[in-house]
PDB file of C-alpha atoms and ligand atoms in Angstrom:
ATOM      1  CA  UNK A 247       4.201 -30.128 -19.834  1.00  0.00           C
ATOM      2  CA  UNK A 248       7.333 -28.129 -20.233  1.00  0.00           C
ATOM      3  CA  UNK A 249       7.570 -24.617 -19.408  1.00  0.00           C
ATOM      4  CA  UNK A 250       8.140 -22.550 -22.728  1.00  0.00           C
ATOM      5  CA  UNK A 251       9.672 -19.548 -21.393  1.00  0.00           C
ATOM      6  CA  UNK A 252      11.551 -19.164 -18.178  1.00  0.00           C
ATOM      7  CA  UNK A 253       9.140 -18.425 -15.411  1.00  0.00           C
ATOM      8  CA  UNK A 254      10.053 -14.897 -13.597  1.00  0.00           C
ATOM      9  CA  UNK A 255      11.242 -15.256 -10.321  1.00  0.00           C
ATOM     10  CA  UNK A 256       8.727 -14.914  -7.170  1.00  0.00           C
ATOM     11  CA  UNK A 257       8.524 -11.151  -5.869  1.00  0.00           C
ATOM     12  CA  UNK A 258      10.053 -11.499  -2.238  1.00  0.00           C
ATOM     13  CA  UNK A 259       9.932  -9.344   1.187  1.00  0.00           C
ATOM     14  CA  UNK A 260      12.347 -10.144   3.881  1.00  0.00           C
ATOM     15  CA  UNK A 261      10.926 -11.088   7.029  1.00  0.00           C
ATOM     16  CA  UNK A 262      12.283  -9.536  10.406  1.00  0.00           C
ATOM     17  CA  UNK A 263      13.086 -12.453  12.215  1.00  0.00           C
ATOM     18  CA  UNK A 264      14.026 -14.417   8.722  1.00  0.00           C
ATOM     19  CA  UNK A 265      13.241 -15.790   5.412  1.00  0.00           C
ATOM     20  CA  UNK A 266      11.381 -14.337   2.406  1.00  0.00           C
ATOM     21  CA  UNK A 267       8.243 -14.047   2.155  1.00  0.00           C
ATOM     22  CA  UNK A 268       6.735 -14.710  -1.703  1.00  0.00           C
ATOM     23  CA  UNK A 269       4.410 -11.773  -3.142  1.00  0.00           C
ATOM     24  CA  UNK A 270       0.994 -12.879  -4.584  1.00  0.00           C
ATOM     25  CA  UNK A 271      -1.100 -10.262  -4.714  1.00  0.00           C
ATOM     26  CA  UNK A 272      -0.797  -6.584  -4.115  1.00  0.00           C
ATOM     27  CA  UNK A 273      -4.644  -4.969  -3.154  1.00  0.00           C
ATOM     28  CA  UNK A 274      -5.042  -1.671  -2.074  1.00  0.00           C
ATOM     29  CA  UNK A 275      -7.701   0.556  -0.264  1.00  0.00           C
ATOM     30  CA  UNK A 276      -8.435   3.649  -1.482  1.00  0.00           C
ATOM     31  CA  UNK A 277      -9.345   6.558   1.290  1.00  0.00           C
ATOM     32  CA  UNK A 278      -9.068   5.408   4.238  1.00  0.00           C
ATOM     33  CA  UNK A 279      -8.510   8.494   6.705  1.00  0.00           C
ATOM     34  CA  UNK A 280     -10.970  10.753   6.828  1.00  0.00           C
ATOM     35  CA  UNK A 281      -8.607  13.751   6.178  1.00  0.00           C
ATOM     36  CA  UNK A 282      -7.209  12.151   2.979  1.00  0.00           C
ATOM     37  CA  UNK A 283     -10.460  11.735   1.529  1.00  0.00           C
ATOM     38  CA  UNK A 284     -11.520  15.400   1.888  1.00  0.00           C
ATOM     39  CA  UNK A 285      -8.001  16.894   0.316  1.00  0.00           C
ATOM     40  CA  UNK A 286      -8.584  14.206  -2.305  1.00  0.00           C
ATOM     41  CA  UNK A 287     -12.079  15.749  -3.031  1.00  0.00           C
ATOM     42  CA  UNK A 288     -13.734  12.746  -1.806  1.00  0.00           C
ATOM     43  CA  UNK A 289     -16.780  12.649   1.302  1.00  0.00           C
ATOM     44  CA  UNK A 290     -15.425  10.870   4.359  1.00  0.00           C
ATOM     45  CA  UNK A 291     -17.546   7.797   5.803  1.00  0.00           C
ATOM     46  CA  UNK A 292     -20.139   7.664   3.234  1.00  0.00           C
ATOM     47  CA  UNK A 293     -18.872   5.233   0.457  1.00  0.00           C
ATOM     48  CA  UNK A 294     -18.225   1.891   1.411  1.00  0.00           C
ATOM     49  CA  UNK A 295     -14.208   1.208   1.030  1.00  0.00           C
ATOM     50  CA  UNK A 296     -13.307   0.587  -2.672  1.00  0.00           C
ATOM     51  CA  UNK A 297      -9.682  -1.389  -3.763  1.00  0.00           C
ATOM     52  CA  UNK A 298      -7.742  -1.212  -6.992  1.00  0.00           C
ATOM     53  CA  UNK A 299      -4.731  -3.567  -7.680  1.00  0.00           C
ATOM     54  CA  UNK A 300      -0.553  -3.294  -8.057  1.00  0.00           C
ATOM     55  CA  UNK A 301       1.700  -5.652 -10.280  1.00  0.00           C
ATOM     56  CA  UNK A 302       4.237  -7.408  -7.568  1.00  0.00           C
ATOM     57  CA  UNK A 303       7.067  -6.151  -9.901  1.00  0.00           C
ATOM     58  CA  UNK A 304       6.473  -3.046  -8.301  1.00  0.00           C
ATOM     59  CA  UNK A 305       7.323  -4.005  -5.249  1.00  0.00           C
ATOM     60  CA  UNK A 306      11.014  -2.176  -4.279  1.00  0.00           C
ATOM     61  CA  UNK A 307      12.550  -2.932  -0.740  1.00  0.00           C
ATOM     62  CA  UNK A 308      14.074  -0.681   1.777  1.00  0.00           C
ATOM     63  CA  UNK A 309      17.191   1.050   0.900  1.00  0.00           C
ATOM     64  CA  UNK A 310      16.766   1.123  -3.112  1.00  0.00           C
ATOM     65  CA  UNK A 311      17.000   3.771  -5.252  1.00  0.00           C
ATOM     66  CA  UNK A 312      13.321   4.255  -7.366  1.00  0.00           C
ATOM     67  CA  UNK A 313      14.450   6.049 -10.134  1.00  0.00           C
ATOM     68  CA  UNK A 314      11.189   8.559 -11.612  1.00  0.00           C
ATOM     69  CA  UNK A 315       8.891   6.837 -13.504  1.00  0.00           C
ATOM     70  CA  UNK A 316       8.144   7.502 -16.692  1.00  0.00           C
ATOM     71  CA  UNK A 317       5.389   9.553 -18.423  1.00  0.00           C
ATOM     72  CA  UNK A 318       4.565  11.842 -14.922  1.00  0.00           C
ATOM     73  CA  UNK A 319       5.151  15.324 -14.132  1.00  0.00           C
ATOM     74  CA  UNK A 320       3.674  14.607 -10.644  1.00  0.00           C
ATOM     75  CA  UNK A 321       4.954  11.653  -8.521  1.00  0.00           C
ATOM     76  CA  UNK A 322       3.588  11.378  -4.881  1.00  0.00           C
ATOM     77  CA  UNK A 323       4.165   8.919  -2.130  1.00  0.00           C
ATOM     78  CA  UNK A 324       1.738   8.129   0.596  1.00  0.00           C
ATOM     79  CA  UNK A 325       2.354   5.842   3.588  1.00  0.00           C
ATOM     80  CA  UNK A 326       0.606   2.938   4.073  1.00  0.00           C
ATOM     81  CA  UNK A 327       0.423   0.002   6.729  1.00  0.00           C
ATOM     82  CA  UNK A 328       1.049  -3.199   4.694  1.00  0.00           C
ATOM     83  CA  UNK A 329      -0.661  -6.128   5.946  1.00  0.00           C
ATOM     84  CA  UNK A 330       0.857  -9.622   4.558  1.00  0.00           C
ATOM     85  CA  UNK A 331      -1.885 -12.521   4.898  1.00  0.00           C
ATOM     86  CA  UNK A 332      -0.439 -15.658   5.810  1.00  0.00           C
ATOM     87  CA  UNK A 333      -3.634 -17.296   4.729  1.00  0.00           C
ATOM     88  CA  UNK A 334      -6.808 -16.130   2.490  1.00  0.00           C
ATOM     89  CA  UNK A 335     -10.188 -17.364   1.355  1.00  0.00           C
ATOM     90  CA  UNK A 336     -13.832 -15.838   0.318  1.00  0.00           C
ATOM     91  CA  UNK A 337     -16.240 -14.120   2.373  1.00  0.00           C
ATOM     92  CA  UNK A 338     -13.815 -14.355   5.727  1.00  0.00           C
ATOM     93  CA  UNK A 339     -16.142 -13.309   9.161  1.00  0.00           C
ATOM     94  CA  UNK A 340     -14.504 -10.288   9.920  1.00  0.00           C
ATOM     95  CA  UNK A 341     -14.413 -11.686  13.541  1.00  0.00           C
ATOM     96  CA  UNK A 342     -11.735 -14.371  11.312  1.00  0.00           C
ATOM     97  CA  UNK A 343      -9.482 -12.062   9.813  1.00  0.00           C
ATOM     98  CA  UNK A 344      -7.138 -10.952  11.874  1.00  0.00           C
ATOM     99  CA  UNK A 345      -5.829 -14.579  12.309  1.00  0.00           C
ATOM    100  CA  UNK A 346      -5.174 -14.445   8.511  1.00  0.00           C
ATOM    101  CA  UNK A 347      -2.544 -12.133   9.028  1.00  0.00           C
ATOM    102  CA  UNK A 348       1.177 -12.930   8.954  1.00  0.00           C
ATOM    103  CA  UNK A 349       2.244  -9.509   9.589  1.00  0.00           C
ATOM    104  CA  UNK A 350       2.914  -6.096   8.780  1.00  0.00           C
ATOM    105  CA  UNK A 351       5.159  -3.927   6.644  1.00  0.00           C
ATOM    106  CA  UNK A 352       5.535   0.104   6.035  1.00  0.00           C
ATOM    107  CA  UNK A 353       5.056   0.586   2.400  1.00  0.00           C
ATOM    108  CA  UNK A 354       4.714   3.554  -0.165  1.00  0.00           C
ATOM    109  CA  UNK A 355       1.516   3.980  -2.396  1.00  0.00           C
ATOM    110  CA  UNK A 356       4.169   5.735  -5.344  1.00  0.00           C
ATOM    111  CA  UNK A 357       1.321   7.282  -7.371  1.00  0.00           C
ATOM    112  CA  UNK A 358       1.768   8.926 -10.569  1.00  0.00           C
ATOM    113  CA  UNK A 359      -1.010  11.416  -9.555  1.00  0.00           C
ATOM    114  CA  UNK A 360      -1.437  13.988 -12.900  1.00  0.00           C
ATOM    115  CA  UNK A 361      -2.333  10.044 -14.565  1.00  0.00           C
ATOM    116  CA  UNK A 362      -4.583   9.686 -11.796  1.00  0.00           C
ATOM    117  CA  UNK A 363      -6.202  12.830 -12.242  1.00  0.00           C
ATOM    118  CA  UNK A 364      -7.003  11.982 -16.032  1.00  0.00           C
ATOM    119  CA  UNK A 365      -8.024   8.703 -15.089  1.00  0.00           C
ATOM    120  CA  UNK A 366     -10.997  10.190 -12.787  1.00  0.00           C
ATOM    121  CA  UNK A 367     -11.961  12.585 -14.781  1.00  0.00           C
ATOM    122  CA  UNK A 368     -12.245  10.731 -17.758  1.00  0.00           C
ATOM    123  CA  UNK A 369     -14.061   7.617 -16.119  1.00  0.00           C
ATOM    124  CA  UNK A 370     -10.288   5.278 -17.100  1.00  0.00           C
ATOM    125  CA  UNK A 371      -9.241   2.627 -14.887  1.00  0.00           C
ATOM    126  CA  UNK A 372      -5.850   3.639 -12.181  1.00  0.00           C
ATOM    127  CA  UNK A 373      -3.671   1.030 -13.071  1.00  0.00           C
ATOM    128  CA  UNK A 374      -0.776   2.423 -14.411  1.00  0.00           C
ATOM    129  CA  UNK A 375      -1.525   5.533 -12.260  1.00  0.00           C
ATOM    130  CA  UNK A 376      -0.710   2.928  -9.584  1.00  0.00           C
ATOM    131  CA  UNK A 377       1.544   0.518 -10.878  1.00  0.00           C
ATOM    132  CA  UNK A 378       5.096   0.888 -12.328  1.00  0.00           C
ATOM    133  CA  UNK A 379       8.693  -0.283 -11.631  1.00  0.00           C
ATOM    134  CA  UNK A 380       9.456   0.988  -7.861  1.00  0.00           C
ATOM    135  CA  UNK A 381       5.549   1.535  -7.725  1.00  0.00           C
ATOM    136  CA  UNK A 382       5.206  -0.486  -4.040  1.00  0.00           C
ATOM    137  CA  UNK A 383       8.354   0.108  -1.568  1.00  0.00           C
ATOM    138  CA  UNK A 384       7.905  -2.584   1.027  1.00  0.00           C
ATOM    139  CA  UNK A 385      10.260  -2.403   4.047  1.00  0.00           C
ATOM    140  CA  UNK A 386      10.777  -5.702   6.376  1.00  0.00           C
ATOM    141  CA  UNK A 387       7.864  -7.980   7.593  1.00  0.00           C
ATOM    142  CA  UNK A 388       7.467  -7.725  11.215  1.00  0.00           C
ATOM    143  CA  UNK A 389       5.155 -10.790  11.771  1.00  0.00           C
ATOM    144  CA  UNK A 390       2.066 -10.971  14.282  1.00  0.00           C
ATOM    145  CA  UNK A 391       3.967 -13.772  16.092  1.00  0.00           C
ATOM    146  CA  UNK A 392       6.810 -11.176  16.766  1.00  0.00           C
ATOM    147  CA  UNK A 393       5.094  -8.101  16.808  1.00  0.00           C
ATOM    148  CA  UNK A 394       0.845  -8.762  18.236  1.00  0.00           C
ATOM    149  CA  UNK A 395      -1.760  -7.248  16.407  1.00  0.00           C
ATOM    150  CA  UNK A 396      -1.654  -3.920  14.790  1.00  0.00           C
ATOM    151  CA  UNK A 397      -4.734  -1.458  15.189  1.00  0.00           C
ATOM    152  CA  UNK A 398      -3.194   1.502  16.669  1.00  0.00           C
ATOM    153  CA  UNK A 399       0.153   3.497  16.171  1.00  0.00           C
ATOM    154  CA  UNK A 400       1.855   6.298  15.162  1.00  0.00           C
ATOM    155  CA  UNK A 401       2.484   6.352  10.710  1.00  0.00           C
ATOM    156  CA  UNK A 402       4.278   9.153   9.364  1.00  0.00           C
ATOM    157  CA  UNK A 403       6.538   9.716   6.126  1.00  0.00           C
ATOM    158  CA  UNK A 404       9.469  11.966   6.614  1.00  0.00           C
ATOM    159  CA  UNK A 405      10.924  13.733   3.035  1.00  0.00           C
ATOM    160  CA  UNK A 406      14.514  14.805   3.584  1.00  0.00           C
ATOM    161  CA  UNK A 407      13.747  14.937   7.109  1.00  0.00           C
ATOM    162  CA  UNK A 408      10.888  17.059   7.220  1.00  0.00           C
ATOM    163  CA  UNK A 409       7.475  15.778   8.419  1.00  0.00           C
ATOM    164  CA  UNK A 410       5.157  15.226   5.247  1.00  0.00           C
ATOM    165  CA  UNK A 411       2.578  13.198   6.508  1.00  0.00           C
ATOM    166  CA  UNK A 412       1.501  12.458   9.931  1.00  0.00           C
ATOM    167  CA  UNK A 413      -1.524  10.262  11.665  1.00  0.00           C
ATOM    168  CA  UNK A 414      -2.416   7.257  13.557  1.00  0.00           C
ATOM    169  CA  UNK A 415      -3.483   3.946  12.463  1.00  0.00           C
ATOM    170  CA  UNK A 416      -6.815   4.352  14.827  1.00  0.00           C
ATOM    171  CA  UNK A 417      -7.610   6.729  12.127  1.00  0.00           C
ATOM    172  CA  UNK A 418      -9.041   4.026   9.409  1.00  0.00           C
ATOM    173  CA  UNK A 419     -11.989   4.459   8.850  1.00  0.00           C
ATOM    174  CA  UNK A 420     -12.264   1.357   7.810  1.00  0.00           C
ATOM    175  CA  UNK A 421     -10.140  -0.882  10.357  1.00  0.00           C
ATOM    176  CA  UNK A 422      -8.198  -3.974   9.085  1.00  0.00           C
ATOM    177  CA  UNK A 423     -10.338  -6.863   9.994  1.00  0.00           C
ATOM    178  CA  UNK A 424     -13.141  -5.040   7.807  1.00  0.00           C
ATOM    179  CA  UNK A 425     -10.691  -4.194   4.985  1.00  0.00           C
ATOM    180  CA  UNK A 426     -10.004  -8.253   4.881  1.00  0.00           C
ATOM    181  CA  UNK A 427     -13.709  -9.325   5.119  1.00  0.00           C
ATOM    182  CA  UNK A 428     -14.383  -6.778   2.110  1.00  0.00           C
ATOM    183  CA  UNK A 429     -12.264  -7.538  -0.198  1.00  0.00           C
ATOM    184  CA  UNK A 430     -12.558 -11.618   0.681  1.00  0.00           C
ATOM    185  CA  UNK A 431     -16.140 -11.045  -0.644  1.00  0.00           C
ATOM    186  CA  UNK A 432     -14.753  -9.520  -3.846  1.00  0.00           C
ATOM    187  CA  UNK A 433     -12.066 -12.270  -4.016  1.00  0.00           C
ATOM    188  CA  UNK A 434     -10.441 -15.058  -3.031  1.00  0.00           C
ATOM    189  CA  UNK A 435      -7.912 -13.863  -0.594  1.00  0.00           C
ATOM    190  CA  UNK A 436      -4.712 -16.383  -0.341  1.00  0.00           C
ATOM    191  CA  UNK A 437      -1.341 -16.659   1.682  1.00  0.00           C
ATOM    192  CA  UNK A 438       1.346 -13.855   0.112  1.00  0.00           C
ATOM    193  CA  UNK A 439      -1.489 -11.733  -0.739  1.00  0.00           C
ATOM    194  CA  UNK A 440      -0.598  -7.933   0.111  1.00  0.00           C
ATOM    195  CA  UNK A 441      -3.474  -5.437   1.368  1.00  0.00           C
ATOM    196  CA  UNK A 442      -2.130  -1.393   1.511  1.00  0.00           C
ATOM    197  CA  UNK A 443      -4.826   0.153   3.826  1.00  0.00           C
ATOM    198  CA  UNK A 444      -4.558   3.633   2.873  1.00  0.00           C
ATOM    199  CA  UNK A 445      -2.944   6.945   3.970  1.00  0.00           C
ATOM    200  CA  UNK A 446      -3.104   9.758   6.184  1.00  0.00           C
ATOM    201  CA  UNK A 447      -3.086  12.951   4.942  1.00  0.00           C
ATOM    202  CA  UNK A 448      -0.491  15.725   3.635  1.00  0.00           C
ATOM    203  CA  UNK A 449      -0.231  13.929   0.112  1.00  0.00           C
ATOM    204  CA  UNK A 450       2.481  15.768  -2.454  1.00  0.00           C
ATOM    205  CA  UNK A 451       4.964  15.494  -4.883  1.00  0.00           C
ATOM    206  CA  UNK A 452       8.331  14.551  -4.708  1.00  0.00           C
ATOM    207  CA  UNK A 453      11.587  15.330  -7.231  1.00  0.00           C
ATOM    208  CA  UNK A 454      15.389  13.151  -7.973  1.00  0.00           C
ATOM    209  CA  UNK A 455      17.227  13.528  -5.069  1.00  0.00           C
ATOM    210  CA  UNK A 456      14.468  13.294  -2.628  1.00  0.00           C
ATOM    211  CA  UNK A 457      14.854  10.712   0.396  1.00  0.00           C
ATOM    212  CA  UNK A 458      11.741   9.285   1.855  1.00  0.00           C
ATOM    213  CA  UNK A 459      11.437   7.706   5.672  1.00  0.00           C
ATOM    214  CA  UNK A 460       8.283   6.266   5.888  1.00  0.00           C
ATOM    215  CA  UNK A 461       8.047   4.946   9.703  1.00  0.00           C
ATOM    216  CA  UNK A 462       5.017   2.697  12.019  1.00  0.00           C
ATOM    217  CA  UNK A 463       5.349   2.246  15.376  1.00  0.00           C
ATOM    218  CA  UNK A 464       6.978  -1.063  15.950  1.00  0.00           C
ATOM    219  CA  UNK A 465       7.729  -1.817  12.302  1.00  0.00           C
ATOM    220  CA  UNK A 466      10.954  -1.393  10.372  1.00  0.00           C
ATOM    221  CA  UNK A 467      11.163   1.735   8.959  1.00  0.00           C
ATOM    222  CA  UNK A 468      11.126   2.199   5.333  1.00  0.00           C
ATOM    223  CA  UNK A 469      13.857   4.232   3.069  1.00  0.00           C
ATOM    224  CA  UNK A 470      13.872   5.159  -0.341  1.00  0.00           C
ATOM    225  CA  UNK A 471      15.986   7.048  -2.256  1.00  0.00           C
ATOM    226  CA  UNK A 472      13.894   8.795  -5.617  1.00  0.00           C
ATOM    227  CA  UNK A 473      17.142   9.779  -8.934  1.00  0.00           C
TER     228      UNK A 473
HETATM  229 MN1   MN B 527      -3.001   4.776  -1.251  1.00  0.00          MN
END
């Protein structure tokens, strides 16, 4: 059967050592470092880890400009390790899942927060708390054949130079293997699929003119440019 509409374009990423690759999914933990859950109001270590979702038009790669989202009075950024899966499936051993991965990006959790806040308190779902044009800055895929296996490493977001958030990604408390194995038992995981694993603390709001490096050791840094 013919197509009645045009079908969009696949979301891409660049790849370090070359090509593009195509954007499936984009699943997201939510606290994931112990000190982000407590200035989030949450209790560290007790709740098992809990996901919510991104369109993969939000995706935005290094060096664009995200211009302010609408219908927010409080936009916040918080760096994440991106984890690409090169292959997917349900209820993956978490023994199994690091050898889905095809590597690893530095991306940006852009949260409208104040729609956050309402969403909480009034029991709504996150999604467009979470998901909006420029929503997911990706930078360049470093893959696990280049670049080993990430469970350690330095993650830290810079805002016009000065340190915002800081931590190490031996922090998780839950690590990426069990991230995978989670969600694959919510899901069936496939290749493109995105996972953001959650942020270190020292969450807050940024205004136009801002400029955001978001940085993991051994990954290409991440730059974005808020108007
Ligand atoms: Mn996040």
């Amino acid at each position: 059967m013919k197509l009645v509409l045009p079908p969009a374009p696949p979301v891409t990423i660049p790849v370090r050592s070359g090509g593009l690759f195509p954007v499936r999914q984009i699943y997201c933990v939510g606290r994931n470092y112990a000190e982000h859950a407590r200035e989030m109001g949450g209790d560290p270590g007790r709740e098992p880890p809990f996901f919510f979702m991104k369109p993969a038009w939000s995706v935005l790669p290094s060096g664009a400009v995200l211009a302010y989202p609408p219908a927010t009075a409080d936009l916040q950024p918080e760096v994440e390790l991106v984890v690409a899966l090169g292959a997917g499936g349900r209820d993956i051993p978490e023994a199994e899942a690091n050898a889905c991965i095809f590597g690893y990006a530095v991306g940006l959790d852009m949260t409208r927060r104040d729609l956050q806040q309402v969403a909480k308190t009034q029991g709504r779902p996150w999604d467009l708390a979470k998901g909006f044009a420029g929503a997911a800055p990706i930078g360049a895929l470093t893959t696990v054949q280049d670049g080993g296996v990430l469970a350690t490493g330095r993650i830290g977001l810079r805002v016009n130079g000065a340190l915002r958030q800081s931590g190490d990604l031996d922090q998780m408390i839950w690590t990426v293997p069990q991230i995978i194995a989670a969600l694959s038992r919510m899901v069936a995981l496939g290749p493109g699929d995105l996972v953001f694993t959650g942020t270190p603390a020292g969450v807050a709001p940024v205004v136009p003119g801002d400029r955001l490096e978001a940085s993991i050791a051994g990954l290409e840094p991440l730059a974005v440019r808020i108007a």
